[in-house]
């Protein structure tokens, strides 16, 4: 068996849980029908699987099954939410508020809308990564139609106060969308209590399959209008056309149900692992925690290390542990993380960062091994810098 590094990149993706895989299997070969075939049993079987998944997802977020619109993932859900609202409400106004630390699926969608004549306010964040609610308050305009603030950040794990933001939006009758791809299944989310009108979620970050996600679209108080971005067979109440991918949907339902079941014990376990890792790493000089120390998802630790080159650091670790500097989508690009820069970190510290994403299958032994490797790699890189100043 070939040796593989320890996987510690659960913000990028997660393996499929065996229980999820078991639930999916019959829907590939046996219950293969098209859920849109309403005239025969094959269609009904697929529809039954999808109905159950819709109920499982709705139950996890206190929504109704009709409010779940399946998409290919959170990227598509973000696009559908933001473009769909912009198109449906442009006569009411053309101003959108979002945040500088959002995922590119939100930021680039907003930039695209700017090219069409919409105006977007990109709120800054505080040095702990949290949105300042007074700044949000001041950003509202009479023509604001949408606020989009992520629930959990994909680089630093910071959890925004979405309940408070939801109330602010509702009071002003402005729709509230949240990208909850990193928060779902890890922290309780209640779309009623938090006054969420639209929410993007995805299965592959919660031990479900890739290629499936959903957009929650509120149906009552208020009823959200959404312009479809995919036209065709009229599936998903006309909001997203295309034959539903039954096995993935069934897996998504099972994955989210499992997360709800395991949430309390898992988040305590992940938190203990994170603290164990940080306790060891903080023995190093000039290492900084990025993001709020407690308002973050349990499995996330993001640090910057002074006096080392970021890519040399990751190169030095890659045989031991699989992790990234920032989001999987921007890794490899020369730019420093836009999230860390928004926290006010220097360009050097933004580049010399490590994102540890601890997940369901990581153990204490793995964490200790990773801590040891990280400390020794940093020490040897720093010694090399001292010994060979002319080379740098
Ligand atoms: C992963 C992620 C996405 C993209 O989700 P996909 O399902 O991979 O398209 C969007 N937003 C956040 C915050 C994410 O972490």
Coordinates of C-alpha atoms and ligand atoms in Angstrom, one line a residue:
X1 CA 0.0 0.0 0.0
X2 CA 1.4 3.4 -1.0
X3 CA 2.0 5.8 1.8
X4 CA -0.3 8.9 1.8
X5 CA 0.0 12.0 4.0
X6 CA -2.6 12.6 6.7
X7 CA -5.6 14.3 5.3
X8 CA -6.3 17.6 7.2
X9 CA -8.0 19.7 4.6
X10 CA -11.7 19.2 5.5
X11 CA -12.6 22.7 4.4
X12 CA -11.8 21.7 0.8
X13 CA -13.7 18.5 0.9
X14 CA -14.4 15.4 3.0
X15 CA -14.5 11.7 2.3
X16 CA -18.0 10.1 1.9
X17 CA -19.1 8.5 5.1
X18 CA -19.7 4.8 4.7
X19 CA -23.3 5.2 6.0
X20 CA -23.9 7.8 3.3
X21 CA -22.4 5.5 0.6
X22 CA -24.7 2.6 1.8
X23 CA -27.8 4.9 1.5
X24 CA -26.8 6.0 -2.1
X25 CA -25.9 2.6 -3.6
X26 CA -29.4 1.3 -4.5
X27 CA -30.1 4.5 -6.4
X28 CA -27.5 3.9 -9.1
X29 CA -28.6 0.5 -10.4
X30 CA -31.9 -0.5 -8.8
X31 CA -33.9 2.7 -8.2
X32 CA -32.5 4.4 -11.3
X33 CA -35.7 6.0 -12.5
X34 CA -36.2 9.6 -13.4
X35 CA -38.0 11.3 -10.5
X36 CA -39.9 13.3 -13.1
X37 CA -41.5 10.1 -14.5
X38 CA -44.8 10.4 -12.7
X39 CA -46.5 7.5 -14.6
X40 CA -44.6 4.5 -13.4
X41 CA -43.0 2.8 -10.5
X42 CA -39.4 3.6 -11.5
X43 CA -40.2 7.3 -11.3
X44 CA -42.0 6.9 -8.0
X45 CA -39.1 5.1 -6.4
X46 CA -36.6 7.8 -7.3
X47 CA -39.1 10.4 -6.2
X48 CA -39.5 8.7 -2.8
X49 CA -35.8 8.8 -2.3
X50 CA -35.7 12.5 -3.2
X51 CA -38.7 13.3 -1.0
X52 CA -37.0 11.7 2.0
X53 CA -33.8 13.7 1.3
X54 CA -35.7 16.9 1.0
X55 CA -37.3 16.2 4.4
X56 CA -34.0 15.4 6.0
X57 CA -32.4 18.6 4.7
X58 CA -35.5 20.7 5.7
X59 CA -35.5 19.2 9.2
X60 CA -31.8 20.0 9.7
X61 CA -32.4 23.7 9.1
X62 CA -36.1 24.2 10.3
X63 CA -37.4 24.7 6.8
X64 CA -40.1 23.0 4.8
X65 CA -39.3 20.4 2.1
X66 CA -40.7 22.6 -0.6
X67 CA -38.2 25.3 0.2
X68 CA -35.2 23.1 -0.8
X69 CA -34.0 23.7 -4.4
X70 CA -31.3 21.2 -5.4
X71 CA -28.2 22.5 -7.3
X72 CA -24.8 21.1 -8.2
X73 CA -23.2 22.6 -5.1
X74 CA -22.8 25.8 -3.1
X75 CA -21.1 27.6 -6.1
X76 CA -24.3 27.2 -8.1
X77 CA -26.5 27.9 -5.2
X78 CA -24.7 31.2 -4.6
X79 CA -24.9 32.1 -8.3
X80 CA -28.6 31.2 -8.3
X81 CA -29.4 33.2 -5.1
X82 CA -27.5 36.4 -6.0
X83 CA -28.2 36.6 -9.8
X84 CA -31.7 35.2 -9.2
X85 CA -32.6 37.9 -6.7
X86 CA -30.9 40.7 -8.7
X87 CA -32.9 39.8 -11.8
X88 CA -36.2 39.4 -9.9
X89 CA -35.9 42.6 -7.8
X90 CA -33.9 45.0 -10.0
X91 CA -37.0 47.3 -10.3
X92 CA -37.0 47.7 -6.6
X93 CA -33.3 48.5 -6.4
X94 CA -29.9 47.6 -7.6
X95 CA -27.8 47.7 -4.5
X96 CA -26.3 44.6 -2.8
X97 CA -24.3 44.4 0.4
X98 CA -21.7 41.6 0.9
X99 CA -18.4 41.2 2.7
X100 CA -14.7 41.2 1.6
X101 CA -14.0 37.8 3.1
X102 CA -16.7 35.9 1.2
X103 CA -16.0 32.9 -1.1
X104 CA -15.2 33.8 -4.7
X105 CA -18.5 32.2 -5.7
X106 CA -20.2 35.2 -4.0
X107 CA -17.5 37.8 -4.8
X108 CA -17.2 37.0 -8.5
X109 CA -20.9 36.8 -8.9
X110 CA -21.3 40.3 -7.3
X111 CA -18.5 41.6 -9.6
X112 CA -20.3 40.2 -12.6
X113 CA -23.5 42.0 -11.5
X114 CA -21.5 45.2 -11.1
X115 CA -20.6 44.9 -14.8
X116 CA -24.4 44.8 -15.5
X117 CA -25.0 48.0 -13.6
X118 CA -25.7 46.8 -10.0
X119 CA -23.9 48.5 -7.1
X120 CA -22.2 46.4 -4.5
X121 CA -20.8 47.3 -1.1
X122 CA -18.0 45.0 0.1
X123 CA -18.0 45.5 3.8
X124 CA -14.6 45.2 5.6
X125 CA -14.2 42.9 8.6
X126 CA -12.5 43.5 11.9
X127 CA -9.1 42.0 12.7
X128 CA -10.9 39.0 14.1
X129 CA -12.8 38.4 10.9
X130 CA -16.2 39.4 12.2
X131 CA -18.4 41.9 10.4
X132 CA -19.0 45.1 12.3
X133 CA -22.8 45.4 12.7
X134 CA -22.7 49.2 12.9
X135 CA -20.9 49.3 9.6
X136 CA -23.5 46.9 8.2
X137 CA -26.3 49.2 9.6
X138 CA -24.7 52.2 7.9
X139 CA -24.4 50.4 4.5
X140 CA -28.1 49.9 4.0
X141 CA -29.7 52.2 1.3
X142 CA -33.2 52.7 0.2
X143 CA -32.4 50.7 -3.0
X144 CA -30.7 47.8 -1.2
X145 CA -32.3 44.5 -2.3
X146 CA -30.0 41.9 -0.8
X147 CA -27.5 41.3 1.9
X148 CA -25.2 38.3 1.4
X149 CA -23.0 37.3 4.4
X150 CA -21.4 33.9 4.8
X151 CA -22.2 31.8 7.9
X152 CA -18.8 30.2 8.3
X153 CA -15.6 31.2 6.5
X154 CA -13.8 28.6 4.4
X155 CA -10.3 29.8 5.3
X156 CA -10.5 31.0 8.9
X157 CA -13.7 29.2 10.0
X158 CA -15.1 32.4 11.6
X159 CA -18.8 32.2 12.3
X160 CA -20.6 35.5 11.5
X161 CA -23.5 36.6 13.8
X162 CA -26.0 35.6 11.1
X163 CA -29.0 35.7 13.5
X164 CA -28.3 39.4 14.3
X165 CA -27.8 40.1 10.6
X166 CA -31.0 38.4 9.7
X167 CA -33.0 40.5 12.2
X168 CA -31.4 43.7 10.8
X169 CA -32.3 42.7 7.3
X170 CA -35.9 41.7 8.2
X171 CA -36.5 45.0 10.0
X172 CA -35.5 46.8 6.8
X173 CA -37.4 44.4 4.5
X174 CA -34.2 43.5 2.7
X175 CA -33.6 39.9 1.7
X176 CA -30.8 38.0 3.5
X177 CA -28.7 35.3 1.8
X178 CA -26.1 33.3 3.6
X179 CA -23.4 30.9 2.2
X180 CA -23.5 28.2 4.8
X181 CA -21.3 25.7 3.0
X182 CA -18.8 25.6 5.9
X183 CA -21.3 26.1 8.8
X184 CA -24.0 23.6 7.9
X185 CA -23.7 20.4 9.9
X186 CA -21.2 21.9 12.2
X187 CA -23.2 24.5 14.1
X188 CA -27.0 24.7 14.6
X189 CA -28.7 26.7 11.8
X190 CA -32.4 27.6 12.1
X191 CA -33.7 29.6 9.1
X192 CA -36.7 30.8 11.1
X193 CA -34.9 31.9 14.2
X194 CA -32.1 33.5 12.1
X195 CA -34.4 35.2 9.6
X196 CA -32.6 33.6 6.7
X197 CA -34.3 34.1 3.3
X198 CA -31.9 32.2 1.1
X199 CA -29.1 29.8 2.1
X200 CA -26.5 27.9 0.1
X201 CA -25.3 24.5 1.3
X202 CA -23.3 21.6 -0.2
X203 CA -22.9 17.9 0.6
X204 CA -19.2 17.3 0.0
X205 CA -18.0 19.3 3.0
X206 CA -20.2 17.2 5.3
X207 CA -19.2 13.7 4.3
X208 CA -21.6 13.5 1.4
X209 CA -20.9 13.2 -2.3
X210 CA -19.5 15.9 -4.6
X211 CA -21.7 17.6 -7.2
X212 CA -24.8 18.1 -5.1
X213 CA -25.9 21.1 -3.0
X214 CA -29.0 23.1 -2.4
X215 CA -30.4 26.6 -2.1
X216 CA -33.0 27.1 0.6
X217 CA -35.5 29.6 -0.7
X218 CA -38.0 31.0 1.8
X219 CA -41.7 30.5 0.7
X220 CA -43.5 32.4 3.5
X221 CA -43.0 35.7 5.4
X222 CA -41.8 36.8 2.9
X223 CA -42.2 34.7 -0.2
X224 CA -39.0 35.1 -2.1
X225 CA -39.1 35.5 -5.9
X226 CA -36.2 34.1 -7.7
X227 CA -35.4 34.3 -11.5
X228 CA -34.2 30.9 -12.6
X229 CA -30.6 30.7 -14.1
X230 CA -31.2 27.3 -15.7
X231 CA -34.2 26.9 -18.0
X232 CA -35.6 23.6 -19.2
X233 CA -37.9 20.9 -17.7
X234 CA -39.3 23.1 -14.9
X235 CA -37.9 20.9 -12.0
X236 CA -37.5 22.4 -8.5
X237 CA -40.6 24.6 -8.8
X238 CA -39.2 26.2 -11.9
X239 CA -36.2 27.6 -10.1
X240 CA -33.6 25.1 -11.4
X241 CA -34.2 22.8 -14.4
X242 CA -32.5 19.5 -15.0
X243 CA -33.1 15.8 -14.1
X244 CA -32.4 15.3 -10.4
X245 CA -29.4 13.3 -9.6
X246 CA -31.1 10.8 -7.3
X247 CA -28.1 9.0 -5.7
X248 CA -26.3 12.3 -4.9
X249 CA -29.5 13.7 -3.4
X250 CA -30.2 10.6 -1.3
X251 CA -26.5 10.8 0.0
X252 CA -26.9 14.5 0.8
X253 CA -30.0 13.8 2.9
X254 CA -28.3 11.0 4.8
X255 CA -25.1 13.1 5.3
X256 CA -26.9 16.1 6.8
X257 CA -29.0 13.9 9.0
X258 CA -25.8 12.2 10.3
X259 CA -24.3 15.6 11.0
X260 CA -27.3 16.7 13.1
X261 CA -27.2 13.5 15.0
X262 CA -23.4 13.7 15.7
X263 CA -23.1 17.5 16.0
X264 CA -22.8 17.7 19.8
X265 CA -20.3 15.0 20.3
X266 CA -18.4 15.7 17.1
X267 CA -17.9 19.4 17.7
X268 CA -16.7 18.7 21.3
X269 CA -14.2 16.2 19.9
X270 CA -13.0 18.5 17.1
X271 CA -12.6 21.4 19.5
X272 CA -10.5 19.2 21.7
X273 CA -8.3 18.3 18.8
X274 CA -8.0 21.9 17.6
X275 CA -7.0 23.0 21.1
X276 CA -4.5 20.1 21.3
X277 CA -2.9 21.3 18.0
X278 CA -2.9 25.0 18.9
X279 CA -1.4 24.2 22.4
X280 CA 1.6 22.6 20.7
X281 CA 2.0 25.1 17.9
X282 CA 1.8 28.1 20.1
X283 CA 5.1 27.1 21.7
X284 CA 6.7 28.4 18.5
X285 CA 7.8 32.1 18.5
X286 CA 5.9 34.5 16.3
X287 CA 3.0 32.3 15.3
X288 CA -0.3 34.0 15.0
X289 CA -3.9 32.7 15.1
X290 CA -5.9 34.0 12.2
X291 CA -9.6 34.8 13.0
X292 CA -11.6 35.0 16.2
X293 CA -10.4 32.5 18.8
X294 CA -13.8 31.1 19.7
X295 CA -16.4 32.3 17.1
X296 CA -15.2 29.7 14.5
X297 CA -16.1 26.2 13.4
X298 CA -14.6 23.6 15.8
X299 CA -12.4 21.9 13.2
X300 CA -10.6 25.0 11.9
X301 CA -7.2 26.3 12.9
X302 CA -5.5 28.9 10.7
X303 CA -2.1 30.3 11.6
X304 CA 0.5 32.6 10.1
X305 CA 4.1 32.2 10.8
X306 CA 6.6 35.1 10.7
X307 CA 10.0 34.7 9.2
X308 CA 9.3 31.7 6.9
X309 CA 8.4 31.5 3.3
X310 CA 4.8 30.2 3.0
X311 CA 5.4 27.9 0.0
X312 CA 8.6 26.4 1.5
X313 CA 6.7 25.7 4.7
X314 CA 3.9 23.9 2.9
X315 CA 6.5 22.0 0.7
X316 CA 8.3 20.9 3.9
X317 CA 5.0 19.5 5.3
X318 CA 3.5 17.9 2.2
X319 CA 4.9 14.4 2.8
X320 CA 3.3 14.4 6.3
X321 CA 0.1 16.2 6.0
X322 CA -2.4 17.3 3.2
X323 CA -3.5 20.9 4.0
X324 CA -3.6 24.2 2.2
X325 CA -2.8 27.8 2.8
X326 CA -6.2 29.2 1.9
X327 CA -9.2 28.0 0.0
X328 CA -8.6 25.1 -2.4
X329 CA -9.7 27.2 -5.3
X330 CA -7.2 30.0 -4.8
X331 CA -4.3 27.8 -3.7
X332 CA -1.6 27.7 -6.3
X333 CA -2.2 31.3 -7.4
X334 CA 0.5 33.7 -6.5
X335 CA -1.9 36.1 -4.7
X336 CA -1.9 36.1 -0.9
X337 CA -5.2 35.2 0.6
X338 CA -7.9 37.9 0.3
X339 CA -9.4 36.8 3.6
X340 CA -6.1 37.2 5.6
X341 CA -5.4 40.5 3.9
X342 CA -8.9 41.7 4.9
X343 CA -8.0 40.9 8.5
X344 CA -5.2 43.4 8.2
X345 CA -2.4 40.8 8.0
X346 CA 0.7 41.8 6.1
X347 CA 1.3 40.3 2.7
X348 CA 4.2 38.2 4.1
X349 CA 2.0 36.8 7.0
X350 CA -0.9 36.2 4.6
X351 CA 1.4 34.1 2.4
X352 CA 3.0 32.2 5.3
X353 CA -0.2 30.7 6.5
X354 CA -1.5 27.2 7.2
X355 CA -5.1 26.2 7.2
X356 CA -5.7 23.0 9.3
X357 CA -9.1 21.5 8.6
X358 CA -9.7 18.8 11.2
X359 CA -12.5 16.3 10.3
X360 CA -14.6 13.4 11.5
X361 CA -11.9 10.8 10.8
X362 CA -8.8 12.5 12.3
X363 CA -7.3 11.2 15.6
X364 CA -5.2 12.5 18.5
X365 CA -2.2 10.6 17.2
X366 CA -2.5 12.3 13.8
X367 CA -2.7 15.7 15.4
X368 CA 0.4 15.1 17.5
X369 CA 2.3 13.9 14.5
X370 CA 1.3 17.0 12.5
X371 CA 2.1 19.4 15.3
X372 CA 5.6 17.8 15.6
X373 CA 6.2 18.0 11.9
X374 CA 5.0 21.6 11.7
X375 CA 7.2 22.7 14.6
X376 CA 10.3 21.0 13.2
X377 CA 9.7 22.3 9.7
X378 CA 9.4 25.9 10.9
X379 CA 12.5 25.6 13.1
X380 CA 14.6 24.2 10.3
X381 CA 13.4 26.9 7.8
X382 CA 14.2 29.6 10.3
X383 CA 17.7 28.1 11.0
X384 CA 18.4 28.0 7.3
X385 CA 17.4 31.6 7.0
X386 CA 19.8 32.6 9.8
X387 CA 22.7 30.5 8.4
X388 CA 22.5 31.7 4.8
X389 CA 21.4 35.3 4.9
X390 CA 23.1 35.9 1.5
X391 CA 20.9 33.4 -0.2
X392 CA 17.6 35.1 0.8
Ligands
LIG1 C1 -16.8 25.0 -0.7 C2 -17.4 26.3 -0.7 C3 -18.2 26.7 -1.7 C4 -18.3 26.0 -3.0 O1 -19.1 24.8 -2.8 P1 -19.1 23.7 -4.0 O2 -20.2 22.8 -3.5 O3 -17.8 23.1 -4.0 O4 -19.5 24.4 -5.2 C5 -18.8 27.9 -1.5 N1 -18.7 28.6 -0.4 C6 -18.0 28.2 0.6 C7 -17.9 29.0 1.9 C8 -17.3 27.0 0.5 O5 -16.6 26.6 1.6

